[in-house]
PDB file of C-alpha atoms in Angstrom:
ATOM      1  CA  UNK A   1     -29.258   7.887  14.476  1.00  0.00           C
ATOM      2  CA  UNK A   2     -28.549   4.252  14.433  1.00  0.00           C
ATOM      3  CA  UNK A   3     -26.543   4.320  10.871  1.00  0.00           C
ATOM      4  CA  UNK A   4     -24.392   7.021  13.008  1.00  0.00           C
ATOM      5  CA  UNK A   5     -23.803   4.577  15.813  1.00  0.00           C
ATOM      6  CA  UNK A   6     -23.435   1.548  13.384  1.00  0.00           C
ATOM      7  CA  UNK A   7     -20.639   3.589  11.023  1.00  0.00           C
ATOM      8  CA  UNK A   8     -18.666   4.478  13.828  1.00  0.00           C
ATOM      9  CA  UNK A   9     -18.967   0.881  14.839  1.00  0.00           C
ATOM     10  CA  UNK A  10     -17.294   0.128  11.402  1.00  0.00           C
ATOM     11  CA  UNK A  11     -14.787   2.895  11.150  1.00  0.00           C
ATOM     12  CA  UNK A  12     -13.334   1.887  14.530  1.00  0.00           C
ATOM     13  CA  UNK A  13     -12.803  -1.783  13.401  1.00  0.00           C
ATOM     14  CA  UNK A  14     -11.509  -0.318  10.273  1.00  0.00           C
ATOM     15  CA  UNK A  15      -8.913   2.357  12.639  1.00  0.00           C
ATOM     16  CA  UNK A  16      -7.977  -0.783  14.784  1.00  0.00           C
ATOM     17  CA  UNK A  17      -6.826  -2.664  11.113  1.00  0.00           C
ATOM     18  CA  UNK A  18      -4.859  -0.141   9.755  1.00  0.00           C
ATOM     19  CA  UNK A  19      -2.769   0.395  13.283  1.00  0.00           C
ATOM     20  CA  UNK A  20      -2.244  -3.458  13.280  1.00  0.00           C
ATOM     21  CA  UNK A  21      -0.900  -3.372   9.431  1.00  0.00           C
ATOM     22  CA  UNK A  22       0.661  -0.131  10.913  1.00  0.00           C
ATOM     23  CA  UNK A  23       2.365  -2.337  13.538  1.00  0.00           C
ATOM     24  CA  UNK A  24       3.221  -4.937  11.199  1.00  0.00           C
ATOM     25  CA  UNK A  25       4.939  -2.722   8.834  1.00  0.00           C
ATOM     26  CA  UNK A  26       6.903  -1.111  11.065  1.00  0.00           C
ATOM     27  CA  UNK A  27       8.361  -4.407  12.304  1.00  0.00           C
ATOM     28  CA  UNK A  28       9.219  -5.537   8.731  1.00  0.00           C
ATOM     29  CA  UNK A  29      10.441  -2.057   8.054  1.00  0.00           C
ATOM     30  CA  UNK A  30      12.689  -2.640  11.055  1.00  0.00           C
ATOM     31  CA  UNK A  31      13.722  -6.106   9.936  1.00  0.00           C
ATOM     32  CA  UNK A  32      14.586  -4.649   6.370  1.00  0.00           C
ATOM     33  CA  UNK A  33      16.651  -2.566   7.656  1.00  0.00           C
ATOM     34  CA  UNK A  34      18.768  -3.894   9.520  1.00  0.00           C
ATOM     35  CA  UNK A  35      19.402  -6.329   6.614  1.00  0.00           C
ATOM     36  CA  UNK A  36      19.695  -3.381   4.391  1.00  0.00           C
ATOM     37  CA  UNK A  37      22.211  -1.975   7.081  1.00  0.00           C
ATOM     38  CA  UNK A  38      24.279  -5.320   7.089  1.00  0.00           C
ATOM     39  CA  UNK A  39      24.881  -5.150   3.652  1.00  0.00           C
ATOM     40  CA  UNK A  40      25.821  -2.072   3.148  1.00  0.00           C
ATOM     41  CA  UNK A  41      28.235  -2.425   5.907  1.00  0.00           C
ATOM     42  CA  UNK A  42      29.618  -5.609   3.768  1.00  0.00           C
ATOM     43  CA  UNK A  43      29.591  -3.484   0.432  1.00  0.00           C
ATOM     44  CA  UNK A  44      31.829  -0.901   2.088  1.00  0.00           C
ATOM     45  CA  UNK A  45      34.139  -3.474   4.098  1.00  0.00           C
ATOM     46  CA  UNK A  46      34.982  -4.901   0.725  1.00  0.00           C
ATOM     47  CA  UNK A  47      35.732  -1.661  -1.262  1.00  0.00           C
ATOM     48  CA  UNK A  48      37.639  -0.312   1.910  1.00  0.00           C
ATOM     49  CA  UNK A  49      39.820  -3.724   1.241  1.00  0.00           C
ATOM     50  CA  UNK A  50      40.069  -2.967  -2.052  1.00  0.00           C
ATOM     51  CA  UNK A  51      37.870  -5.993  -3.486  1.00  0.00           C
ATOM     52  CA  UNK A  52      36.240  -3.942  -5.682  1.00  0.00           C
ATOM     53  CA  UNK A  53      35.551  -6.908  -8.515  1.00  0.00           C
ATOM     54  CA  UNK A  54      33.899  -8.609  -5.617  1.00  0.00           C
ATOM     55  CA  UNK A  55      31.406  -5.503  -4.684  1.00  0.00           C
ATOM     56  CA  UNK A  56      30.427  -5.841  -8.483  1.00  0.00           C
ATOM     57  CA  UNK A  57      28.929  -9.309  -7.341  1.00  0.00           C
ATOM     58  CA  UNK A  58      25.125  -9.370  -8.707  1.00  0.00           C
ATOM     59  CA  UNK A  59      24.414 -11.248  -5.231  1.00  0.00           C
ATOM     60  CA  UNK A  60      25.425  -7.690  -3.413  1.00  0.00           C
ATOM     61  CA  UNK A  61      23.588  -5.064  -5.850  1.00  0.00           C
ATOM     62  CA  UNK A  62      20.685  -7.346  -6.194  1.00  0.00           C
ATOM     63  CA  UNK A  63      19.915  -7.571  -2.485  1.00  0.00           C
ATOM     64  CA  UNK A  64      20.930  -3.914  -2.117  1.00  0.00           C
ATOM     65  CA  UNK A  65      18.207  -3.541  -4.658  1.00  0.00           C
ATOM     66  CA  UNK A  66      15.613  -5.133  -3.268  1.00  0.00           C
ATOM     67  CA  UNK A  67      16.025  -3.912   0.146  1.00  0.00           C
ATOM     68  CA  UNK A  68      15.737  -0.567  -0.806  1.00  0.00           C
ATOM     69  CA  UNK A  69      12.627  -1.040  -2.910  1.00  0.00           C
ATOM     70  CA  UNK A  70      11.170  -3.087  -0.230  1.00  0.00           C
ATOM     71  CA  UNK A  71      11.920   0.093   2.144  1.00  0.00           C
ATOM     72  CA  UNK A  72      10.389   2.726  -0.403  1.00  0.00           C
ATOM     73  CA  UNK A  73       7.355   0.032  -0.968  1.00  0.00           C
ATOM     74  CA  UNK A  74       7.235   0.075   2.762  1.00  0.00           C
ATOM     75  CA  UNK A  75       7.090   3.693   3.287  1.00  0.00           C
ATOM     76  CA  UNK A  76       4.149   3.990   0.637  1.00  0.00           C
ATOM     77  CA  UNK A  77       2.468   1.803   2.377  1.00  0.00           C
ATOM     78  CA  UNK A  78       2.831   3.779   5.774  1.00  0.00           C
ATOM     79  CA  UNK A  79       1.733   6.710   4.114  1.00  0.00           C
ATOM     80  CA  UNK A  80      -1.881   5.078   2.428  1.00  0.00           C
ATOM     81  CA  UNK A  81      -2.337   3.823   5.686  1.00  0.00           C
ATOM     82  CA  UNK A  82      -2.299   7.426   7.369  1.00  0.00           C
ATOM     83  CA  UNK A  83      -3.862   8.799   5.151  1.00  0.00           C
ATOM     84  CA  UNK A  84      -6.791   6.175   5.256  1.00  0.00           C
ATOM     85  CA  UNK A  85      -6.755   6.558   8.956  1.00  0.00           C
ATOM     86  CA  UNK A  86      -7.258  11.233   8.444  1.00  0.00           C
ATOM     87  CA  UNK A  87     -10.049  10.527   5.508  1.00  0.00           C
ATOM     88  CA  UNK A  88     -11.951   7.843   6.964  1.00  0.00           C
ATOM     89  CA  UNK A  89     -15.389  10.174   7.626  1.00  0.00           C
ATOM     90  CA  UNK A  90     -14.483  11.638   3.839  1.00  0.00           C
ATOM     91  CA  UNK A  91     -14.923   8.183   2.611  1.00  0.00           C
ATOM     92  CA  UNK A  92     -17.763   7.631   4.657  1.00  0.00           C
ATOM     93  CA  UNK A  93     -19.558  10.929   3.253  1.00  0.00           C
ATOM     94  CA  UNK A  94     -18.873   9.818  -0.523  1.00  0.00           C
ATOM     95  CA  UNK A  95     -19.099   6.311  -0.078  1.00  0.00           C
ATOM     96  CA  UNK A  96     -22.016   6.915  -2.548  1.00  0.00           C
ATOM     97  CA  UNK A  97     -21.361   6.753  -6.339  1.00  0.00           C
ATOM     98  CA  UNK A  98     -23.094   7.242  -9.610  1.00  0.00           C
ATOM     99  CA  UNK A  99     -23.578   3.648 -11.214  1.00  0.00           C
ATOM    100  CA  UNK A 100     -23.878   4.853 -14.513  1.00  0.00           C
ATOM    101  CA  UNK A 101     -20.422   5.895 -15.173  1.00  0.00           C
ATOM    102  CA  UNK A 102     -19.517   3.583 -17.570  1.00  0.00           C
ATOM    103  CA  UNK A 103     -19.967   6.221 -20.762  1.00  0.00           C
ATOM    104  CA  UNK A 104     -16.474   7.198 -19.597  1.00  0.00           C
ATOM    105  CA  UNK A 105     -13.225   6.263 -21.776  1.00  0.00           C
ATOM    106  CA  UNK A 106     -11.100   5.391 -19.162  1.00  0.00           C
ATOM    107  CA  UNK A 107     -13.320   2.567 -18.135  1.00  0.00           C
ATOM    108  CA  UNK A 108     -14.626   1.428 -21.434  1.00  0.00           C
ATOM    109  CA  UNK A 109     -10.302   0.888 -21.648  1.00  0.00           C
ATOM    110  CA  UNK A 110     -10.289  -0.948 -18.353  1.00  0.00           C
ATOM    111  CA  UNK A 111     -13.162  -3.126 -18.882  1.00  0.00           C
ATOM    112  CA  UNK A 112     -11.694  -4.245 -22.228  1.00  0.00           C
ATOM    113  CA  UNK A 113      -8.271  -4.989 -20.343  1.00  0.00           C
ATOM    114  CA  UNK A 114      -9.777  -6.873 -17.356  1.00  0.00           C
ATOM    115  CA  UNK A 115     -13.040  -7.926 -18.416  1.00  0.00           C
ATOM    116  CA  UNK A 116     -16.797  -7.005 -17.575  1.00  0.00           C
ATOM    117  CA  UNK A 117     -16.603  -8.564 -14.196  1.00  0.00           C
ATOM    118  CA  UNK A 118     -13.808  -6.285 -12.760  1.00  0.00           C
ATOM    119  CA  UNK A 119     -15.890  -3.133 -13.699  1.00  0.00           C
ATOM    120  CA  UNK A 120     -18.993  -4.267 -12.322  1.00  0.00           C
ATOM    121  CA  UNK A 121     -17.658  -4.824  -9.123  1.00  0.00           C
ATOM    122  CA  UNK A 122     -16.519  -1.371  -8.637  1.00  0.00           C
ATOM    123  CA  UNK A 123     -19.343   0.701  -9.787  1.00  0.00           C
ATOM    124  CA  UNK A 124     -21.910  -1.600  -8.041  1.00  0.00           C
ATOM    125  CA  UNK A 125     -21.704  -0.408  -4.670  1.00  0.00           C
ATOM    126  CA  UNK A 126     -23.598  -1.329  -1.439  1.00  0.00           C
ATOM    127  CA  UNK A 127     -24.317   1.008   0.968  1.00  0.00           C
ATOM    128  CA  UNK A 128     -21.632   1.209   3.444  1.00  0.00           C
ATOM    129  CA  UNK A 129     -18.749  -0.279   1.130  1.00  0.00           C
ATOM    130  CA  UNK A 130     -16.808   3.121   1.892  1.00  0.00           C
ATOM    131  CA  UNK A 131     -15.497   3.714  -1.194  1.00  0.00           C
ATOM    132  CA  UNK A 132     -14.455   6.907  -2.732  1.00  0.00           C
ATOM    133  CA  UNK A 133     -16.489   7.569  -5.685  1.00  0.00           C
TER     134      UNK A 133
END
């Protein structure tokens, strides 16, 4: 019975942290969107005034690409946070994972690439770690 209460407290804290992250991402996303909009307006104004050779300037192209990529990442992070909030109870139910999973070839390839410590940290789960198996 107490395990359920302690889990709910952890889940509540986790949800609060995720909500804070979402709020911070929303602020950063709005800031980046305003920068992106300004760069697009600058490029459109340069095209309108027939300064096409200036619009191909690397600075504008790099800034536009960087801002659009950042906006895409913020969207992915928002979806990831929402997914975690929705599936928090599922993560708790399935947090116990088999520790004898090193016989899989995918994990052996990861071990060769990142080292034994990476695999050991991923497989040696403790109760309450809330890791999806």
